[in-house]
CSV table of C-alpha atoms and ligand atoms in Angstrom, one decimal:
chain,number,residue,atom,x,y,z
A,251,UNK,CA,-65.1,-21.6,-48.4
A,252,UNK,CA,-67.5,-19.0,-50.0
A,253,UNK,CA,-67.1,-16.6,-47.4
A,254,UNK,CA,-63.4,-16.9,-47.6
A,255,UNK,CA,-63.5,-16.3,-51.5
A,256,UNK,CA,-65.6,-13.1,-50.9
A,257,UNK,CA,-63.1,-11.7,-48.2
A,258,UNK,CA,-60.0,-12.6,-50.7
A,259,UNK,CA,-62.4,-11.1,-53.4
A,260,UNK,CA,-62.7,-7.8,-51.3
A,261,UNK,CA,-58.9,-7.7,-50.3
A,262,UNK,CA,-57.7,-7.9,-54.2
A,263,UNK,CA,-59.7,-5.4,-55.0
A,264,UNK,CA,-58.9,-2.8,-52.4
A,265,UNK,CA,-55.2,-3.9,-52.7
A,266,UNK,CA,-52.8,-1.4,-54.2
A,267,UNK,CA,-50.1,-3.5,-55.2
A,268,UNK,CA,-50.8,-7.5,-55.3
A,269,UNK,CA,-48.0,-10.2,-55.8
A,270,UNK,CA,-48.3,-13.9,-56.6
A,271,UNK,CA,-46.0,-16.7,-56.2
A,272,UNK,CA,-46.7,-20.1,-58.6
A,273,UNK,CA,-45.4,-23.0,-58.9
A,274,UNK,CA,-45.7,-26.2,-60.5
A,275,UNK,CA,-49.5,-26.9,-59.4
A,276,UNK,CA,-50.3,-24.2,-61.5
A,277,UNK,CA,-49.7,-25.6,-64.9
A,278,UNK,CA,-50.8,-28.9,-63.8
A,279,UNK,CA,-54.1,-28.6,-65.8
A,280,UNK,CA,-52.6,-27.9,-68.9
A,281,UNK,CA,-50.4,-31.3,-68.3
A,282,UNK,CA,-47.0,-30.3,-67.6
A,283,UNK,CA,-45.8,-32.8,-65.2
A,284,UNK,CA,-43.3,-31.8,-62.6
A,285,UNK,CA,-39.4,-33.0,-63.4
A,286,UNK,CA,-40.4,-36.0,-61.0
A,287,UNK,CA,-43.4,-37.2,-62.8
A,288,UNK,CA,-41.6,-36.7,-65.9
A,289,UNK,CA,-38.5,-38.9,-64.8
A,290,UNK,CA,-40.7,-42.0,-66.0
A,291,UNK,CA,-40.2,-44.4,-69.1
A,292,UNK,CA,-37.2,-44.0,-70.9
A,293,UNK,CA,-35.9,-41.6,-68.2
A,294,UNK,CA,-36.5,-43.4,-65.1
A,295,UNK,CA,-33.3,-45.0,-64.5
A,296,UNK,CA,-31.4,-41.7,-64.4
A,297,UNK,CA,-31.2,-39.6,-61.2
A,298,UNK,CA,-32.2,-36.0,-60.9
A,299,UNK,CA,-29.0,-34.9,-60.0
A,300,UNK,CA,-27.2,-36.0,-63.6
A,301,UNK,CA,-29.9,-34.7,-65.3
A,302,UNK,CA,-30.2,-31.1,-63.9
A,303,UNK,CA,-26.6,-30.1,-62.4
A,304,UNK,CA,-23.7,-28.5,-64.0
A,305,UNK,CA,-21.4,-31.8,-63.8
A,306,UNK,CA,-24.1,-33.7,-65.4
A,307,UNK,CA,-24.0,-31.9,-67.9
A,308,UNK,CA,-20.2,-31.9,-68.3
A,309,UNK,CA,-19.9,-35.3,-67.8
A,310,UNK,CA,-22.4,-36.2,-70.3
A,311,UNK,CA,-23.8,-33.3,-72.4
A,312,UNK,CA,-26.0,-34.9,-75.1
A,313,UNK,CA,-27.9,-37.0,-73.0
A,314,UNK,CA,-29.1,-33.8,-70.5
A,315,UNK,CA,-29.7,-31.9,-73.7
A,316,UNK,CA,-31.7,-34.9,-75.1
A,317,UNK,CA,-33.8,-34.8,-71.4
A,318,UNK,CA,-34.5,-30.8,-71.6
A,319,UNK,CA,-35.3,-31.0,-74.9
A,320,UNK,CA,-38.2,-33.5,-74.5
A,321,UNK,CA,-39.7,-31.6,-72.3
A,322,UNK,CA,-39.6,-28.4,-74.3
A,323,UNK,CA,-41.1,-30.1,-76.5
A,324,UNK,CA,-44.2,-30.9,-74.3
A,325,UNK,CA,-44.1,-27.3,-72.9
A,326,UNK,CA,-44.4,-26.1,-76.5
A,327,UNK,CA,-47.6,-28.6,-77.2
A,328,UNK,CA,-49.5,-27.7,-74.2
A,329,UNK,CA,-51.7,-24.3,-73.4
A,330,UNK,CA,-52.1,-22.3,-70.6
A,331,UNK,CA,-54.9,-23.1,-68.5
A,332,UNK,CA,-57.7,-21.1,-67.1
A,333,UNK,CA,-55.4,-20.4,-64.1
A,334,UNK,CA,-52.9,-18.7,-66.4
A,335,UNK,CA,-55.9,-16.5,-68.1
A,336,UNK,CA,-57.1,-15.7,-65.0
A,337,UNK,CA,-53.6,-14.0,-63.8
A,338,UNK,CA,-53.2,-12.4,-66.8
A,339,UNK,CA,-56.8,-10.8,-66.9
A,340,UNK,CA,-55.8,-10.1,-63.2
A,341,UNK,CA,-53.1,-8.6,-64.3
A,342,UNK,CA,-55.0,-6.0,-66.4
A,343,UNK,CA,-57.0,-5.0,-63.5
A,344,UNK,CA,-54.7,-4.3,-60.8
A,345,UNK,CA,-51.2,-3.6,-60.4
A,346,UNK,CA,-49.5,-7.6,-60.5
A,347,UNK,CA,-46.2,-8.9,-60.0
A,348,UNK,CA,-46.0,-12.3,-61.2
A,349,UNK,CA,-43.0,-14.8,-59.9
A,350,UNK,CA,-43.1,-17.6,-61.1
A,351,UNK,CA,-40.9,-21.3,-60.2
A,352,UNK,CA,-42.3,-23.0,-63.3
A,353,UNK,CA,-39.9,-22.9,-66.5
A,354,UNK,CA,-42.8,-23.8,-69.1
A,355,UNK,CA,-43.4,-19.9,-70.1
A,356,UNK,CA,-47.2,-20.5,-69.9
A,357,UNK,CA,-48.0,-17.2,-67.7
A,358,UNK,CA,-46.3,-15.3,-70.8
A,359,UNK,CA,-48.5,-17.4,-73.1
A,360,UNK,CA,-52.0,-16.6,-71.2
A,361,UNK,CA,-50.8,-12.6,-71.7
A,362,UNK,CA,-49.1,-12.0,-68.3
A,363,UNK,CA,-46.3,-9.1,-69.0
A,364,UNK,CA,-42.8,-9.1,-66.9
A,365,UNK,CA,-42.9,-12.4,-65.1
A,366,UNK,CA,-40.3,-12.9,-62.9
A,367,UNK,CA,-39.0,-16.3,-63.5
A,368,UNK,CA,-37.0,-17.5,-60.9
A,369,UNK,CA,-36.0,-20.6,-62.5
A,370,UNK,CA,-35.5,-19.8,-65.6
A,371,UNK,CA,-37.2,-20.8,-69.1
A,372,UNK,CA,-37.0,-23.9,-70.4
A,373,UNK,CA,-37.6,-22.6,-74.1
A,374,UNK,CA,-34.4,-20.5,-74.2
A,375,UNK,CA,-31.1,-21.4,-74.3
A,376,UNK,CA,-27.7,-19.4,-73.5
A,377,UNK,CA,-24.3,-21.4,-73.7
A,378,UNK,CA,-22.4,-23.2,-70.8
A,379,UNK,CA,-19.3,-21.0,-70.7
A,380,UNK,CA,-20.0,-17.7,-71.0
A,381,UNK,CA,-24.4,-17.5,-70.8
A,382,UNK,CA,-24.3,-15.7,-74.1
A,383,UNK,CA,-28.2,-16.1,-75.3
A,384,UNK,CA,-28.5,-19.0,-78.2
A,385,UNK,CA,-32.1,-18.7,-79.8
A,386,UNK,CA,-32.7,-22.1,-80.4
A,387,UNK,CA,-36.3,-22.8,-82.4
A,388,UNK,CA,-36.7,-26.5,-82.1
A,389,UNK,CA,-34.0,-27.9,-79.6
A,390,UNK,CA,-36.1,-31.4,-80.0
A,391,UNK,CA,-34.8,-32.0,-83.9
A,392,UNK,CA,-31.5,-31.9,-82.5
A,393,UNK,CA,-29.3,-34.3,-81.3
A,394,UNK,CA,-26.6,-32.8,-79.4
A,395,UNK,CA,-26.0,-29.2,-78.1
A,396,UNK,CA,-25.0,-26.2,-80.8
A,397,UNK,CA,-21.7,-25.2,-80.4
A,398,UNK,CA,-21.6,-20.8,-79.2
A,399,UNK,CA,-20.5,-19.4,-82.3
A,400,UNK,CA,-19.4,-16.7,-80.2
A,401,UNK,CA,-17.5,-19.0,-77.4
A,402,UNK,CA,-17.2,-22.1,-78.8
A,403,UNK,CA,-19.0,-23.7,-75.5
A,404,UNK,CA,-22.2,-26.0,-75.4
A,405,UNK,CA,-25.5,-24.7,-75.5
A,406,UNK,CA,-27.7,-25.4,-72.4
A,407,UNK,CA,-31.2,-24.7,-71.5
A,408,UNK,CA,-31.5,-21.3,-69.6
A,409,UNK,CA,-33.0,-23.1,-66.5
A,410,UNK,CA,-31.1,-23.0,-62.8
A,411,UNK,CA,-30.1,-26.7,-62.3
A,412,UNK,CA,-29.3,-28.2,-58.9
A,413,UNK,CA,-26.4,-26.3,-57.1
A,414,UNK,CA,-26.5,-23.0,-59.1
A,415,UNK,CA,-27.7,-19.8,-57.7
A,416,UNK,CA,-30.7,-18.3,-58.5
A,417,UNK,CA,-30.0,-14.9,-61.0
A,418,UNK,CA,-29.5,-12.2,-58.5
A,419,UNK,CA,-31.3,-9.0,-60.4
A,420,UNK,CA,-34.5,-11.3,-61.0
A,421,UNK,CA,-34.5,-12.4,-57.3
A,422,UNK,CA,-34.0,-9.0,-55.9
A,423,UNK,CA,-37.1,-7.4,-57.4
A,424,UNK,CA,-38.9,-10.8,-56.7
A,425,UNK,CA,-38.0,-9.9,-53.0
A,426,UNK,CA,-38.8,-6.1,-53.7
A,427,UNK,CA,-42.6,-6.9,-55.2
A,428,UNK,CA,-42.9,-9.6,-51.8
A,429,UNK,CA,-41.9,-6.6,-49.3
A,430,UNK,CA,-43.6,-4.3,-50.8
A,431,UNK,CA,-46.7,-6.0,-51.6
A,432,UNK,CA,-50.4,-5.5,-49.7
A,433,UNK,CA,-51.8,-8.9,-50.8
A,434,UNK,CA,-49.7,-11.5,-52.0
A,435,UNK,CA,-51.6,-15.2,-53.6
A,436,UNK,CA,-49.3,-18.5,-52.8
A,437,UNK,CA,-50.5,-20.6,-56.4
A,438,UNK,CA,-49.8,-24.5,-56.7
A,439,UNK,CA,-46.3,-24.7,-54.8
A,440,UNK,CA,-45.5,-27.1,-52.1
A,441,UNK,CA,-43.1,-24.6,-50.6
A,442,UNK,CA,-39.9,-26.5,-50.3
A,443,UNK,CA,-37.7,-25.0,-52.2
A,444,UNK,CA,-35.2,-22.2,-51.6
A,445,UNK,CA,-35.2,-18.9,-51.7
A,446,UNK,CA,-38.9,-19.0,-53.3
A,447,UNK,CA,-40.6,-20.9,-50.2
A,448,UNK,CA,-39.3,-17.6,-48.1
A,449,UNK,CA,-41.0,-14.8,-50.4
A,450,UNK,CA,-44.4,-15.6,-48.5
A,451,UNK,CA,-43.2,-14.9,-44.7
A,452,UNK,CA,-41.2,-11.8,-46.5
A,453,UNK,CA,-44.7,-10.5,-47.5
A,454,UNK,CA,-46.5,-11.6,-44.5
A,455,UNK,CA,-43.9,-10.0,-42.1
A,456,UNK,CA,-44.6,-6.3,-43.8
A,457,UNK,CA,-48.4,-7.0,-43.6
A,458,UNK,CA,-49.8,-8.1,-46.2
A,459,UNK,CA,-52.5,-10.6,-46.4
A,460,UNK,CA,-51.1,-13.9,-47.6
A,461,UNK,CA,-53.7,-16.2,-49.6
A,462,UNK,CA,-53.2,-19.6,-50.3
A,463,UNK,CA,-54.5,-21.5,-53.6
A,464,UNK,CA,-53.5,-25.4,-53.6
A,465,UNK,CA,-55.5,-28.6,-52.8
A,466,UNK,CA,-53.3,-29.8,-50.3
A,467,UNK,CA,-52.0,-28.1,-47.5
A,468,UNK,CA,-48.2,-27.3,-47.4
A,469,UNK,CA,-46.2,-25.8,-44.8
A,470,UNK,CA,-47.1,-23.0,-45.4
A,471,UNK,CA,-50.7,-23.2,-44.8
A,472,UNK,CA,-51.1,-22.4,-40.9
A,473,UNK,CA,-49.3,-18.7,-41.7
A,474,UNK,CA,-51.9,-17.7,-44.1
A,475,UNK,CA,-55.1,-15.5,-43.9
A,476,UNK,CA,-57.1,-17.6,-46.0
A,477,UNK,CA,-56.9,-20.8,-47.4
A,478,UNK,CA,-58.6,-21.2,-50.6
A,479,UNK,CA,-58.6,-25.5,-51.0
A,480,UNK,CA,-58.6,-26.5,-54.8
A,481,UNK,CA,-57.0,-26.6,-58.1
A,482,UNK,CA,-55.8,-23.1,-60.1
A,483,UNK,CA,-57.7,-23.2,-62.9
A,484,UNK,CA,-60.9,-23.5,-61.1
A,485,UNK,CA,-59.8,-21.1,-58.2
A,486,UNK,CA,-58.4,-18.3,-59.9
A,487,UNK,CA,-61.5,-17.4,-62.6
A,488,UNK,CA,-63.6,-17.8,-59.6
A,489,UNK,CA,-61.5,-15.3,-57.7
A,490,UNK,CA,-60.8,-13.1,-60.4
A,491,UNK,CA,-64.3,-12.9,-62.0
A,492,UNK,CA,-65.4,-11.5,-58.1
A,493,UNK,CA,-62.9,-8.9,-58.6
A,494,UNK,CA,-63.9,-7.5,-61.8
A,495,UNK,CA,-67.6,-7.4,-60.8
A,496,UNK,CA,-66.5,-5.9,-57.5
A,497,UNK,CA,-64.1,-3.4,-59.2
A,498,UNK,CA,-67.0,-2.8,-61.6
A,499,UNK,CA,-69.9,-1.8,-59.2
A,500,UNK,CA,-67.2,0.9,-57.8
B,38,APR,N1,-53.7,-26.4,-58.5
B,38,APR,C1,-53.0,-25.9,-57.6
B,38,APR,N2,-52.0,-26.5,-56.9
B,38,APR,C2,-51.8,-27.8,-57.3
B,38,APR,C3,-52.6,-28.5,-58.2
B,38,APR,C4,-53.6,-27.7,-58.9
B,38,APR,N3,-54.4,-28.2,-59.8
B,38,APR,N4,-52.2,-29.8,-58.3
B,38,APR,C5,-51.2,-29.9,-57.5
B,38,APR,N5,-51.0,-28.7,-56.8
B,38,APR,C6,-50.0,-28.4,-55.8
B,38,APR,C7,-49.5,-29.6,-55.0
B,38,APR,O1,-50.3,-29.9,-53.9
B,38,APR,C8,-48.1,-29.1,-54.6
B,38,APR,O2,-48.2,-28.4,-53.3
B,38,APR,O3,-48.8,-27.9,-56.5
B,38,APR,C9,-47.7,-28.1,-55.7
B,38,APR,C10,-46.6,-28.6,-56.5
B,38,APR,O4,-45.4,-28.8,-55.8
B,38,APR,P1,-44.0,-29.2,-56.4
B,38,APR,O5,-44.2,-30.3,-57.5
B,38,APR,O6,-43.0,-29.4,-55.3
B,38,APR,O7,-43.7,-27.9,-57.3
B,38,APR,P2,-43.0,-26.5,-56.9
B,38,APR,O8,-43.4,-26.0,-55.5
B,38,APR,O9,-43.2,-25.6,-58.1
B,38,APR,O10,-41.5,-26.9,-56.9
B,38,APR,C11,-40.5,-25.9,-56.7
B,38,APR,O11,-38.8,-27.5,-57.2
B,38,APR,O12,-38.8,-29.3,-58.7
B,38,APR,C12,-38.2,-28.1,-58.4
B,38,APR,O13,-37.2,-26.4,-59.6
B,38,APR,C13,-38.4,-27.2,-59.5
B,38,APR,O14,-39.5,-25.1,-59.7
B,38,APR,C14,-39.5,-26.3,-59.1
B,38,APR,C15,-39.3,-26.2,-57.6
């Protein structure tokens, strides 16, 4: 695998414009578990779909509330991960555009600017109705959903459940920054889920060089250049320490 990091290595740092997809792998060393893993204990009986979809929430809007607001609530006691720092110090070095499926705000954490979340945040909230923003501090001391003062509808996390479409302007430049791209890193996502899974053969079809960072293959992994086989955070410092001592010697 050396020789592959030192080829990915030499291609980041030649690249003009680099873009990288993460998912859910990504914060998996700082302990966020993915909504299946967190379906356990007291959530296990419930199915997916009442928990994240807009008639769940209609039908029964404190308990779904109750759901997202446990796991902002681990989001906000975990910390980015060396994986995050390393994007963000990547970041500072070349010209990055950062997408991002994960809803834990932990790239904005580590210090990456203008992440392109294309699920939304789990720490914001807007309301049902209308999406007027709701700053909510600590959803986890409360009970039910805050009513809009401006709409009078329930407040809701700002996250795209099951059935909703993606928001268009933040999937347009995340389609831009994949066409337009010269190197583009695939980080911790099994690549099953639309439109994200597409933003790699959108890259790889306008030539760039598509790199691939998990510890299990996906489908996915027979397109790429280079396949680097292991978790984020010990991939990405590897990766990114080469570039700045490459970039450096220049
Ligand atoms: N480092 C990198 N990758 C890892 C690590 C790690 N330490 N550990 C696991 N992975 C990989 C797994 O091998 C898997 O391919 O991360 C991927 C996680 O896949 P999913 O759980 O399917 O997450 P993701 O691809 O982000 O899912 C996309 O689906 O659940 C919905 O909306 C949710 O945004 C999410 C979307």
């Amino acid at each position: 695998m050396e020789d592959q990091v030192e080829q990915v290595v030499q291609w980041l740092a030649v690249a003009r414009t680099i873009t990288v997809l993460t998912g859910a792998g990504v914060s998996k060393e700082s302990g966020i578990p993915t909504f299946r893993d967190a379906m356990e204990g007291l959530w296990a009986e419930f199915d997916p779909q009442v928990l994240a979809s807009p008639e769940g929430f209609r039908r029964n809007p404190g308990l779904v509330w109750r759901w997202y607001a446990a796991r902002a609530n681990q989001a906000g006691d975990v910390s980015p991960n060396p994986g995050h720092h390393a994007l963000a110090r990547l970041g500072e070095l070349k010209p990055v555009s950062l997408i991002t499926q994960n809803v834990d705000g932990l790239h904005q954490r580590a210090g990456s600017r203008e992440v392109l979340e294309l699920h939304g945040n789990i720490l914001r909230h807007r309301c049902f109705d209308q999406g007027h923003p709701m700053p909510i501090e600590r959803p986890w001391e409360v009970e039910e959903p805050p009513v809009c003062p401006q709409c009078g509808s329930l407040a809701r996390p700002d996250v795209i459940w099951f059935g909703e479409l993606l928001p268009v302007d933040v999937l347009e430049r995340a389609l831009q920054a994949s066409q337009e791209c010269h190197v583009m890193l695939v980080v911790g996502t099994s690549g099953l889920v639309q439109p994200a899974a597409s933003l790699p053969h959108y890259a790889r079809e306008t030539g760039a060089h598509l790199i691939e960072i998990n510890p299990d293959r996906t489908p996915l992994t027979r397109h790429v250049d280079a396949y680097l086989s292991g978790p984020a955070a010990t991939v990405l410092p590897h990766l990114v320490a080469g570039v700045e001592q490459l970039l450096a010697k220049q």
